[in-house]
Short mmCIF file of N, CA and C in Angstrom, two decimals:
data_model
loop_
_atom_site.label_atom_id
_atom_site.label_comp_id
_atom_site.label_asym_id
_atom_site.label_seq_id
_atom_site.Cartn_x
_atom_site.Cartn_y
_atom_site.Cartn_z
N LEU A 1 -25.71 56.01 -25.76
CA LEU A 1 -26.00 54.85 -26.54
C LEU A 1 -26.35 55.45 -27.56
N ASN A 2 -25.99 53.80 -28.34
CA ASN A 2 -27.23 55.17 -30.75
C ASN A 2 -27.13 52.71 -30.68
N LEU A 3 -27.50 52.36 -30.14
CA LEU A 3 -27.05 51.11 -30.52
C LEU A 3 -28.52 51.16 -31.12
N SER A 4 -29.55 50.97 -30.93
CA SER A 4 -30.53 50.61 -32.09
C SER A 4 -31.08 52.10 -33.34
N GLY A 5 -30.21 52.89 -33.61
CA GLY A 5 -30.03 54.32 -34.49
C GLY A 5 -30.58 54.98 -33.94
N GLN A 6 -31.23 55.15 -32.60
CA GLN A 6 -32.38 56.15 -32.38
C GLN A 6 -31.80 57.56 -31.51
N LEU A 7 -30.62 58.29 -32.44
CA LEU A 7 -30.29 59.06 -32.91
C LEU A 7 -31.06 59.83 -33.98
N GLY A 8 -31.02 58.92 -35.29
CA GLY A 8 -31.85 58.99 -36.76
C GLY A 8 -30.43 60.19 -37.51
N LEU A 9 -29.51 59.37 -37.13
CA LEU A 9 -28.06 59.71 -37.25
C LEU A 9 -27.17 59.14 -39.25
N GLY A 10 -28.07 57.71 -39.07
CA GLY A 10 -27.79 56.49 -40.46
C GLY A 10 -26.92 55.97 -39.32
N HIS A 11 -26.44 55.71 -38.46
CA HIS A 11 -25.62 54.88 -37.78
C HIS A 11 -26.39 54.55 -36.67
N ASP A 12 -25.17 53.56 -35.93
CA ASP A 12 -25.61 53.02 -34.64
C ASP A 12 -24.27 53.32 -33.60
N SER A 13 -23.65 54.64 -33.88
CA SER A 13 -22.71 54.65 -33.29
C SER A 13 -22.42 55.23 -31.94
N ALA A 14 -21.96 55.57 -31.00
CA ALA A 14 -22.44 56.56 -30.13
C ALA A 14 -21.95 57.91 -30.70
N LEU A 15 -22.21 58.90 -29.98
CA LEU A 15 -21.65 60.81 -30.50
C LEU A 15 -21.62 61.33 -28.47
N PRO A 16 -20.60 62.15 -28.69
CA PRO A 16 -19.92 62.85 -27.64
C PRO A 16 -20.20 64.07 -27.60
N SER A 17 -21.49 64.33 -28.53
CA SER A 17 -21.91 65.05 -28.60
C SER A 17 -22.81 65.67 -29.39
N PRO A 18 -23.86 66.61 -29.39
CA PRO A 18 -24.80 66.50 -30.21
C PRO A 18 -24.94 66.91 -31.31
N ALA A 19 -25.59 66.17 -32.65
CA ALA A 19 -25.38 65.81 -34.63
C ALA A 19 -27.12 66.42 -34.45
N PRO A 20 -26.87 66.87 -35.63
CA PRO A 20 -29.12 67.39 -36.27
C PRO A 20 -29.06 66.07 -36.89
N VAL A 21 -30.75 65.71 -37.48
CA VAL A 21 -30.94 65.08 -37.66
C VAL A 21 -30.88 65.90 -39.16
N ALA A 22 -31.29 64.29 -40.29
CA ALA A 22 -31.07 64.76 -41.47
C ALA A 22 -32.56 64.36 -40.92
N LEU A 23 -34.58 65.10 -42.01
CA LEU A 23 -35.26 64.98 -41.73
C LEU A 23 -35.15 64.90 -43.27
N PRO A 24 -36.36 64.12 -43.91
CA PRO A 24 -37.13 64.33 -44.77
C PRO A 24 -38.11 65.02 -45.51
N PRO A 25 -38.40 65.78 -46.65
CA PRO A 25 -39.81 66.86 -47.22
C PRO A 25 -40.87 65.75 -45.84
N PRO A 26 -41.51 65.77 -45.89
CA PRO A 26 -42.13 67.76 -45.16
C PRO A 26 -41.48 68.29 -44.01
N PHE A 27 -40.80 68.10 -43.67
CA PHE A 27 -40.88 68.24 -41.98
C PHE A 27 -39.57 69.31 -42.01
N THR A 28 -38.24 69.52 -43.39
CA THR A 28 -37.96 70.61 -43.21
C THR A 28 -38.60 71.59 -43.47
N ALA A 29 -39.86 71.86 -44.07
CA ALA A 29 -40.63 72.82 -44.36
C ALA A 29 -40.46 74.11 -43.04
N ALA A 30 -41.43 73.51 -42.49
CA ALA A 30 -41.70 74.16 -41.42
C ALA A 30 -41.13 73.33 -40.12
N PRO A 31 -41.37 74.82 -38.86
CA PRO A 31 -40.44 73.74 -37.38
C PRO A 31 -40.96 72.72 -37.51
N PRO A 32 -41.12 71.24 -36.94
CA PRO A 32 -42.53 70.18 -36.57
C PRO A 32 -42.93 70.36 -35.15
N ILE A 33 -44.17 70.16 -35.23
CA ILE A 33 -44.65 70.61 -33.98
C ILE A 33 -45.27 70.12 -32.54
N ALA A 34 -44.09 68.33 -32.87
CA ALA A 34 -44.51 67.89 -31.97
C ALA A 34 -42.16 66.48 -32.29
N LEU A 35 -42.31 66.45 -30.70
CA LEU A 35 -41.10 65.56 -30.55
C LEU A 35 -41.19 64.37 -29.23
N ALA A 36 -40.88 63.17 -29.34
CA ALA A 36 -40.93 62.13 -28.49
C ALA A 36 -39.60 61.78 -28.54
N ALA A 37 -39.76 60.45 -26.96
CA ALA A 37 -37.83 59.70 -27.99
C ALA A 37 -38.23 59.26 -26.22
N GLY A 38 -37.44 58.16 -26.52
CA GLY A 38 -37.12 57.19 -25.22
C GLY A 38 -36.56 56.76 -25.35
N ALA A 39 -35.63 56.13 -24.75
CA ALA A 39 -34.39 54.98 -24.47
C ALA A 39 -34.18 54.58 -26.16
N ALA A 40 -34.72 54.04 -26.93
CA ALA A 40 -34.27 53.67 -27.81
C ALA A 40 -35.01 52.86 -29.28
N MET A 41 -36.01 55.02 -29.03
CA MET A 41 -36.33 54.71 -30.14
C MET A 41 -37.11 56.50 -30.26
N SER A 42 -37.48 57.23 -31.78
CA SER A 42 -37.30 58.46 -31.26
C SER A 42 -38.65 58.00 -32.43
N ALA A 43 -39.38 59.75 -32.49
CA ALA A 43 -40.72 60.31 -33.53
C ALA A 43 -40.38 61.73 -33.30
N ILE A 44 -41.13 61.80 -34.43
CA ILE A 44 -41.36 63.79 -35.12
C ILE A 44 -42.83 63.74 -35.64
N VAL A 45 -43.60 64.91 -35.61
CA VAL A 45 -44.34 65.77 -36.07
C VAL A 45 -44.37 66.66 -36.97
N SER A 46 -44.36 66.62 -38.48
CA SER A 46 -44.73 68.41 -39.41
C SER A 46 -45.24 68.99 -38.85
N ALA A 47 -45.15 69.75 -39.33
CA ALA A 47 -46.38 71.18 -39.66
C ALA A 47 -47.93 70.70 -40.16
N SER A 48 -46.91 69.53 -40.78
CA SER A 48 -48.36 69.24 -41.93
C SER A 48 -49.10 68.02 -40.89
N GLY A 49 -49.54 67.99 -39.52
CA GLY A 49 -49.63 66.62 -39.67
C GLY A 49 -48.85 65.14 -40.34
N GLU A 50 -47.52 65.50 -40.77
CA GLU A 50 -47.18 63.83 -41.18
C GLU A 50 -46.55 63.19 -40.02
N LEU A 51 -46.17 62.09 -39.28
CA LEU A 51 -45.30 61.15 -38.50
C LEU A 51 -44.66 60.72 -39.14
N ALA A 52 -43.37 60.56 -38.37
CA ALA A 52 -42.35 59.90 -38.76
C ALA A 52 -41.45 59.11 -37.14
N THR A 53 -40.59 57.99 -37.55
CA THR A 53 -40.72 57.02 -36.39
C THR A 53 -39.08 56.56 -37.38
N TRP A 54 -38.03 56.11 -36.41
CA TRP A 54 -36.17 55.76 -36.14
C TRP A 54 -36.84 55.12 -34.74
N GLY A 55 -34.80 54.01 -35.02
CA GLY A 55 -34.68 53.48 -33.73
C GLY A 55 -35.12 52.01 -34.33
N SER A 56 -35.17 51.61 -32.76
CA SER A 56 -35.94 50.10 -32.69
C SER A 56 -36.88 49.41 -33.01
N ALA A 57 -37.34 48.66 -33.86
CA ALA A 57 -38.46 48.06 -34.72
C ALA A 57 -39.17 46.98 -33.30
N ALA A 58 -38.30 46.74 -32.68
CA ALA A 58 -39.21 45.79 -31.40
C ALA A 58 -40.32 45.45 -31.34
N TYR A 59 -41.02 44.77 -32.06
CA TYR A 59 -42.87 44.72 -31.65
C TYR A 59 -43.44 45.25 -32.76
N GLY A 60 -42.64 46.11 -33.39
CA GLY A 60 -42.87 46.14 -34.38
C GLY A 60 -43.31 48.16 -33.62
N ALA A 61 -42.42 48.41 -32.88
CA ALA A 61 -42.68 49.86 -32.02
C ALA A 61 -43.11 51.05 -32.76
N LEU A 62 -41.80 50.84 -34.32
CA LEU A 62 -42.27 51.90 -34.75
C LEU A 62 -43.22 52.72 -35.63
N GLY A 63 -43.68 51.57 -35.87
CA GLY A 63 -45.43 52.03 -36.62
C GLY A 63 -44.83 51.76 -38.31
N THR A 64 -44.02 51.53 -38.51
CA THR A 64 -43.80 51.78 -40.28
C THR A 64 -43.98 49.92 -40.66
N GLY A 65 -44.58 49.08 -39.70
CA GLY A 65 -44.55 47.82 -40.54
C GLY A 65 -43.31 46.57 -40.28
N MET A 66 -42.56 47.24 -39.62
CA MET A 66 -41.16 46.73 -39.58
C MET A 66 -41.18 45.74 -38.55
N GLU A 67 -41.20 45.03 -38.33
CA GLU A 67 -41.86 43.73 -36.47
C GLU A 67 -40.27 42.81 -35.99
N ASN A 68 -38.55 43.87 -36.72
CA ASN A 68 -37.76 43.60 -35.76
C ASN A 68 -36.38 44.95 -36.26
N GLY A 69 -35.82 44.44 -35.71
CA GLY A 69 -34.25 45.27 -36.54
C GLY A 69 -33.82 46.63 -35.40
N TYR A 70 -33.94 47.57 -37.06
CA TYR A 70 -33.77 49.29 -36.24
C TYR A 70 -34.46 49.62 -37.53
N MET A 71 -33.81 51.26 -36.84
CA MET A 71 -34.21 52.34 -38.18
C MET A 71 -33.37 53.34 -37.92
N SER A 72 -31.84 53.07 -38.70
CA SER A 72 -31.53 54.69 -37.95
C SER A 72 -31.64 56.57 -39.01
N VAL A 73 -32.18 55.60 -39.76
CA VAL A 73 -32.90 57.09 -40.13
C VAL A 73 -34.18 57.45 -40.21
N PRO A 74 -35.17 59.07 -39.82
CA PRO A 74 -36.56 58.64 -39.89
C PRO A 74 -37.62 58.53 -41.53
N ALA A 75 -38.27 56.85 -40.91
CA ALA A 75 -39.45 56.67 -41.54
C ALA A 75 -40.91 57.21 -41.12
N ARG A 76 -41.38 57.50 -42.95
CA ARG A 76 -42.48 58.10 -41.96
C ARG A 76 -43.10 56.98 -41.97
N VAL A 77 -44.80 57.07 -41.33
CA VAL A 77 -45.60 56.56 -40.55
C VAL A 77 -47.33 56.85 -41.51
N GLY A 78 -46.74 55.09 -42.34
CA GLY A 78 -48.73 55.69 -42.26
C GLY A 78 -49.77 54.41 -41.85
N GLY A 79 -50.34 54.34 -42.85
CA GLY A 79 -51.09 52.86 -42.21
C GLY A 79 -52.63 53.78 -41.32
N ALA A 80 -52.86 52.96 -40.74
CA ALA A 80 -54.68 53.98 -40.38
C ALA A 80 -54.35 55.41 -40.28
N LEU A 81 -52.44 55.89 -39.60
CA LEU A 81 -52.64 57.26 -40.24
C LEU A 81 -52.70 57.59 -41.56
N ALA A 82 -53.15 57.28 -42.07
CA ALA A 82 -52.98 58.25 -43.66
C ALA A 82 -54.42 58.62 -43.75
N GLY A 83 -53.91 59.96 -43.97
CA GLY A 83 -55.64 61.10 -44.27
C GLY A 83 -55.37 61.84 -42.86
N GLU A 84 -55.19 61.19 -42.15
CA GLU A 84 -54.70 61.90 -40.50
C GLU A 84 -54.00 62.65 -40.79
N ARG A 85 -54.32 63.40 -39.14
CA ARG A 85 -53.73 64.94 -38.93
C ARG A 85 -52.94 65.00 -38.15
N VAL A 86 -51.83 64.36 -37.99
CA VAL A 86 -51.49 64.20 -36.55
C VAL A 86 -51.57 65.77 -36.08
N VAL A 87 -51.60 65.14 -34.30
CA VAL A 87 -51.61 66.58 -34.52
C VAL A 87 -49.77 65.95 -32.70
N GLY A 88 -49.59 65.11 -32.04
CA GLY A 88 -48.86 64.48 -30.76
C GLY A 88 -48.44 63.34 -30.95
N VAL A 89 -47.41 62.59 -29.79
CA VAL A 89 -47.03 61.44 -30.19
C VAL A 89 -46.61 61.53 -28.95
N ALA A 90 -46.75 59.21 -28.99
CA ALA A 90 -46.14 60.10 -27.50
C ALA A 90 -44.88 58.55 -27.35
N VAL A 91 -44.14 58.58 -27.43
CA VAL A 91 -43.52 57.43 -27.05
C VAL A 91 -42.93 56.73 -25.80
N GLY A 92 -43.01 55.04 -26.09
CA GLY A 92 -42.79 54.67 -24.70
C GLY A 92 -42.03 53.53 -25.35
N GLY A 93 -42.25 51.90 -23.83
CA GLY A 93 -40.74 51.17 -24.05
C GLY A 93 -40.73 51.15 -25.17
N ALA A 94 -41.80 50.19 -25.54
CA ALA A 94 -42.43 48.79 -26.87
C ALA A 94 -43.15 49.15 -27.30
N HIS A 95 -44.01 50.44 -27.36
CA HIS A 95 -44.57 51.26 -27.62
C HIS A 95 -44.90 52.07 -28.39
N MET A 96 -45.52 53.29 -29.02
CA MET A 96 -45.94 54.13 -29.41
C MET A 96 -47.96 55.01 -29.63
N VAL A 97 -47.45 56.13 -29.24
CA VAL A 97 -49.51 56.74 -29.27
C VAL A 97 -49.58 57.95 -30.70
N ALA A 98 -50.02 58.00 -30.85
CA ALA A 98 -49.85 59.48 -31.35
C ALA A 98 -51.92 60.03 -31.42
N ARG A 99 -51.58 61.15 -31.39
CA ARG A 99 -52.90 62.07 -31.33
C ARG A 99 -53.50 62.24 -32.58
N ALA A 100 -54.79 61.95 -32.73
CA ALA A 100 -55.05 63.43 -34.90
C ALA A 100 -56.29 64.39 -34.85
N GLU A 101 -55.42 65.66 -35.27
CA GLU A 101 -56.08 66.42 -35.23
C GLU A 101 -58.27 66.34 -34.65
N SER A 102 -58.68 65.08 -34.92
CA SER A 102 -59.99 64.28 -35.24
C SER A 102 -60.27 63.92 -33.94
N GLY A 103 -59.44 64.07 -32.75
CA GLY A 103 -59.60 63.32 -31.08
C GLY A 103 -58.96 61.38 -31.61
N ALA A 104 -58.61 61.53 -32.70
CA ALA A 104 -59.05 59.98 -32.52
C ALA A 104 -57.48 59.47 -31.57
N VAL A 105 -56.86 58.14 -31.68
CA VAL A 105 -56.38 58.29 -31.23
C VAL A 105 -55.14 56.37 -31.69
N PHE A 106 -54.14 56.60 -31.59
CA PHE A 106 -53.20 55.73 -32.22
C PHE A 106 -52.95 55.15 -32.02
N SER A 107 -52.27 53.08 -31.72
CA SER A 107 -50.83 53.09 -31.39
C SER A 107 -50.74 52.05 -31.94
N TRP A 108 -49.30 51.32 -31.56
CA TRP A 108 -48.62 50.43 -32.51
C TRP A 108 -47.20 49.64 -31.04
N GLY A 109 -46.68 48.52 -31.64
CA GLY A 109 -45.91 47.78 -30.82
C GLY A 109 -46.25 46.74 -29.81
N ARG A 110 -45.82 47.17 -28.82
CA ARG A 110 -45.87 46.01 -28.31
C ARG A 110 -47.08 45.56 -27.26
N SER A 111 -48.10 44.69 -27.12
CA SER A 111 -49.32 45.18 -26.87
C SER A 111 -49.77 45.59 -24.68
N ALA A 112 -47.85 44.47 -24.57
CA ALA A 112 -48.57 44.50 -22.50
C ALA A 112 -47.70 45.73 -22.66
N SER A 113 -47.29 46.29 -23.72
CA SER A 113 -46.53 48.52 -23.21
C SER A 113 -47.48 48.51 -21.97
N LEU A 114 -49.22 49.09 -23.64
CA LEU A 114 -49.66 50.42 -23.07
C LEU A 114 -51.53 48.20 -23.51
N GLY A 115 -52.70 48.88 -23.16
CA GLY A 115 -53.36 48.54 -23.70
C GLY A 115 -54.01 48.59 -24.83
N LEU A 116 -53.67 47.71 -26.16
CA LEU A 116 -53.71 48.73 -26.47
C LEU A 116 -55.85 48.02 -27.36
N GLY A 117 -55.95 47.46 -26.36
CA GLY A 117 -57.07 47.09 -26.62
C GLY A 117 -57.90 45.70 -27.24
N ALA A 118 -58.57 45.78 -27.48
CA ALA A 118 -59.09 44.92 -28.30
C ALA A 118 -57.88 44.37 -30.56
N LEU A 119 -57.49 44.86 -29.97
CA LEU A 119 -56.27 44.30 -31.37
C LEU A 119 -56.05 43.03 -32.11
N ARG A 120 -54.94 42.46 -32.36
CA ARG A 120 -55.51 41.48 -32.82
C ARG A 120 -54.24 40.62 -32.28
N SER A 121 -52.99 41.18 -32.15
CA SER A 121 -51.96 40.18 -31.71
C SER A 121 -51.32 40.28 -30.43
N ARG A 122 -50.14 40.30 -30.13
CA ARG A 122 -49.38 41.16 -29.78
C ARG A 122 -49.20 41.68 -29.11
N PHE A 123 -48.71 41.98 -30.87
CA PHE A 123 -48.50 43.57 -31.16
C PHE A 123 -48.50 43.86 -32.48
N GLU A 124 -48.74 44.91 -32.50
CA GLU A 124 -49.53 46.47 -33.67
C GLU A 124 -48.33 46.45 -34.67
N SER A 125 -47.63 45.89 -35.57
CA SER A 125 -46.02 46.28 -36.46
C SER A 125 -47.23 48.12 -36.81
N GLU A 126 -49.05 48.69 -37.38
CA GLU A 126 -48.28 49.80 -37.64
C GLU A 126 -49.67 49.81 -37.21
N PRO A 127 -49.59 51.47 -37.29
CA PRO A 127 -50.80 52.13 -36.10
C PRO A 127 -52.58 51.59 -36.55
N ALA A 128 -53.56 51.12 -34.79
CA ALA A 128 -54.53 51.15 -35.21
C ALA A 128 -54.54 51.64 -33.81
N ALA A 129 -56.34 53.00 -34.97
CA ALA A 129 -57.38 52.85 -33.91
C ALA A 129 -57.57 52.64 -33.24
N ILE A 130 -57.58 53.29 -31.28
CA ILE A 130 -57.94 52.30 -30.46
C ILE A 130 -59.01 53.62 -29.70
N GLY A 131 -59.09 54.51 -30.35
CA GLY A 131 -60.35 55.38 -29.24
C GLY A 131 -59.98 57.04 -29.92
N GLY A 132 -61.07 57.59 -29.45
CA GLY A 132 -61.47 58.80 -29.89
C GLY A 132 -61.60 60.44 -28.81
N GLY A 133 -62.02 61.08 -29.16
CA GLY A 133 -61.26 62.69 -27.61
C GLY A 133 -61.43 62.74 -26.80
N VAL A 134 -59.75 62.63 -27.82
CA VAL A 134 -58.85 62.31 -26.44
C VAL A 134 -58.44 64.04 -26.38
N ALA A 135 -57.99 64.72 -25.68
CA ALA A 135 -57.97 66.40 -25.50
C ALA A 135 -56.04 66.46 -25.63
N ARG A 136 -55.33 65.60 -25.30
CA ARG A 136 -54.73 65.11 -25.33
C ARG A 136 -53.32 64.04 -25.25
N ILE A 137 -52.14 63.85 -25.40
CA ILE A 137 -51.51 62.43 -24.95
C ILE A 137 -50.30 63.47 -24.39
N GLY A 138 -48.67 62.44 -23.71
CA GLY A 138 -47.99 63.00 -23.61
C GLY A 138 -48.13 64.18 -22.97
N VAL A 139 -46.88 65.04 -24.09
CA VAL A 139 -46.48 66.52 -23.77
C VAL A 139 -47.19 67.25 -24.72
N ASP A 140 -48.37 66.95 -25.36
CA ASP A 140 -48.21 67.82 -26.62
C ASP A 140 -48.94 68.25 -26.31
#
């Protein structure tokens, strides 16, 4: 299924076979260093350390400031990640976590899905720092 545009193809129709995702620069300059996908959203990290997400924006899970709906094409994630070089990303049911080269860890999405620390609400629609000194997340 592709009900939330999680395939990143610019639509929400199901496909019977694989199709390439049209990635924006800088994601096309070199092979990505990390990819992650969940049931309703996906993420990619460029060789230059930028993060893009697409799929379901429920609970702010894409980190782009959207709080509902979906993005069917990759969109860059900024906010607290601006100035950070992302080296890893993990996708959960309604949240994402990213690790920066500095060791800082950022999370966003539904607070109930992951203990988002002392954050301000039931969800965060943009990255928020939750810790540091982490060597790995997900499968990075």
